[in-house]
Short mmCIF file of C-alpha atoms in Angstrom, two decimals:
data_model
loop_
_atom_site.label_atom_id
_atom_site.label_comp_id
_atom_site.label_asym_id
_atom_site.label_seq_id
_atom_site.Cartn_x
_atom_site.Cartn_y
_atom_site.Cartn_z
CA GLN Y 1 -38.96 -36.55 -111.89
CA VAL Y 2 -36.84 -33.67 -113.38
CA GLN Y 3 -33.24 -34.05 -112.55
CA LEU Y 4 -29.61 -32.96 -113.62
CA VAL Y 5 -26.98 -35.00 -112.37
CA GLU Y 6 -23.20 -33.86 -112.60
CA SER Y 7 -20.11 -35.92 -112.33
CA GLY Y 8 -16.54 -35.93 -113.08
CA GLY Y 9 -15.26 -33.64 -110.62
CA GLY Y 10 -12.25 -34.50 -108.61
CA LEU Y 11 -8.72 -33.46 -107.55
CA VAL Y 12 -6.27 -32.78 -110.36
CA GLN Y 13 -2.79 -31.34 -110.70
CA PRO Y 14 -2.15 -27.98 -112.28
CA GLY Y 15 -1.94 -28.48 -116.17
CA GLY Y 16 -4.15 -31.54 -115.78
CA SER Y 17 -7.64 -32.33 -117.47
CA LEU Y 18 -11.11 -33.35 -116.23
CA ARG Y 19 -14.33 -33.95 -118.06
CA LEU Y 20 -17.44 -33.06 -116.22
CA SER Y 21 -20.89 -34.79 -117.63
CA CYS Y 22 -24.33 -33.30 -116.80
CA ALA Y 23 -27.18 -36.02 -117.39
CA ALA Y 24 -30.68 -35.01 -117.63
CA SER Y 25 -33.66 -36.99 -116.64
CA GLY Y 26 -37.30 -36.41 -116.79
CA PHE Y 27 -36.90 -33.81 -119.79
CA THR Y 28 -34.93 -33.39 -122.90
CA PHE Y 29 -32.66 -30.68 -123.76
CA SER Y 30 -34.62 -29.52 -126.87
CA GLY Y 31 -35.64 -25.99 -126.25
CA TYR Y 32 -33.41 -25.52 -123.44
CA ALA Y 33 -30.02 -23.57 -123.31
CA ILE Y 34 -27.54 -25.20 -121.14
CA ASN Y 35 -25.12 -23.34 -119.01
CA TRP Y 36 -21.98 -24.34 -116.82
CA TYR Y 37 -21.34 -22.30 -113.86
CA ARG Y 38 -18.63 -22.42 -111.07
CA GLN Y 39 -18.52 -20.94 -107.81
CA ALA Y 40 -15.31 -20.57 -105.61
CA PRO Y 41 -15.29 -19.97 -101.91
CA GLY Y 42 -16.14 -16.43 -100.96
CA LYS Y 43 -16.91 -15.60 -104.69
CA GLU Y 44 -19.95 -15.02 -106.82
CA ARG Y 45 -21.25 -17.59 -109.13
CA GLU Y 46 -19.55 -17.26 -112.54
CA LEU Y 47 -20.93 -18.26 -116.06
CA VAL Y 48 -18.26 -20.65 -117.61
CA ALA Y 49 -19.89 -21.72 -120.75
CA ALA Y 50 -23.26 -21.37 -122.38
CA ILE Y 51 -24.73 -23.66 -125.15
CA THR Y 52 -27.60 -22.08 -127.24
CA SER Y 53 -30.74 -24.23 -127.42
CA ALA Y 54 -30.06 -25.14 -131.03
CA GLY Y 55 -26.47 -26.13 -129.97
CA GLY Y 56 -25.09 -23.99 -132.80
CA ARG Y 57 -23.05 -21.54 -130.57
CA ILE Y 58 -21.21 -21.91 -127.54
CA ASN Y 59 -19.86 -19.01 -125.51
CA TYR Y 60 -17.16 -18.99 -122.97
CA ALA Y 61 -15.75 -16.77 -120.15
CA ASP Y 62 -12.42 -15.05 -120.95
CA SER Y 63 -10.96 -16.91 -118.04
CA VAL Y 64 -11.48 -20.29 -119.68
CA LYS Y 65 -11.40 -19.62 -123.20
CA GLY Y 66 -8.97 -21.98 -125.40
CA ARG Y 67 -8.91 -24.21 -122.31
CA PHE Y 68 -12.51 -25.48 -121.82
CA THR Y 69 -14.90 -26.90 -124.40
CA ALA Y 70 -18.45 -27.47 -123.89
CA SER Y 71 -20.45 -29.75 -125.75
CA ARG Y 72 -23.96 -31.73 -125.86
CA ASP Y 73 -25.15 -35.15 -126.81
CA ALA Y 74 -28.82 -35.08 -127.74
CA ALA Y 75 -28.87 -38.82 -127.81
CA LYS Y 76 -27.59 -39.17 -124.44
CA ASN Y 77 -29.38 -36.09 -123.05
CA THR Y 78 -25.97 -35.42 -121.66
CA VAL Y 79 -23.74 -32.20 -121.77
CA TYR Y 80 -20.04 -32.06 -121.19
CA LEU Y 81 -17.36 -29.68 -119.99
CA GLN Y 82 -14.03 -30.65 -121.11
CA MET Y 83 -11.35 -28.77 -119.09
CA ASN Y 84 -7.74 -28.56 -119.96
CA SER Y 85 -4.61 -26.93 -118.69
CA LEU Y 86 -6.33 -26.53 -115.44
CA ARG Y 87 -5.18 -23.83 -113.06
CA PRO Y 88 -5.45 -23.59 -109.26
CA ASP Y 89 -7.90 -20.55 -109.83
CA ASP Y 90 -10.29 -23.05 -111.68
CA THR Y 91 -10.87 -24.54 -108.30
CA ALA Y 92 -14.78 -24.42 -107.87
CA VAL Y 93 -17.98 -26.31 -107.42
CA TYR Y 94 -19.11 -26.48 -111.02
CA TYR Y 95 -22.92 -26.54 -111.80
CA CYS Y 96 -24.92 -27.31 -114.79
CA ASN Y 97 -28.03 -25.33 -115.53
CA ALA Y 98 -30.91 -26.01 -117.98
CA ARG Y 99 -33.18 -22.96 -118.76
CA HIS Y 100 -35.96 -22.95 -121.18
CA VAL Y 101 -35.53 -20.19 -123.93
CA LEU Y 102 -39.36 -19.49 -123.71
CA PHE Y 103 -40.59 -20.69 -120.36
CA LYS Y 104 -38.59 -19.26 -117.58
CA ASN Y 105 -39.97 -21.11 -114.96
CA TYR Y 106 -38.57 -24.11 -116.51
CA ASP Y 107 -35.06 -23.51 -114.98
CA TYR Y 108 -33.11 -26.62 -113.58
CA TRP Y 109 -29.62 -27.05 -111.70
CA GLY Y 110 -27.57 -29.77 -110.90
CA GLN Y 111 -26.18 -30.47 -107.41
CA GLY Y 112 -22.84 -29.29 -108.38
CA THR Y 113 -19.35 -31.16 -108.50
CA GLN Y 114 -16.22 -30.25 -106.89
CA VAL Y 115 -13.15 -29.59 -108.82
CA THR Y 116 -10.01 -29.02 -107.13
CA VAL Y 117 -6.64 -28.10 -108.81
CA SER Y 118 -3.76 -28.40 -106.57
CA SER Y 119 -0.18 -29.91 -106.40
#
């Protein structure tokens, strides 16, 4: 069964850090671009970070550049989103997404994990 399972969300104070994980089962990340999205209440889903299929390039939204770091561990079939210097406007549900670069029907989403930044 193809599945993406996220973990690591929670409540953190402003300025704090969290690391999100996204573990894949039923497929490997080879040939897939991996994306992290977030959606805050009442707002559209926003692309936060995008890892190319070869893992050689990672692009970030301007709102998180310099604070968030995405990475991929092929051996563990897991991707991560390290989030530092968190701000209240980072509060959202975070989703990982795996999209095959050739076969667009192969497009998988995790269930989402809540990140709340509040004092």
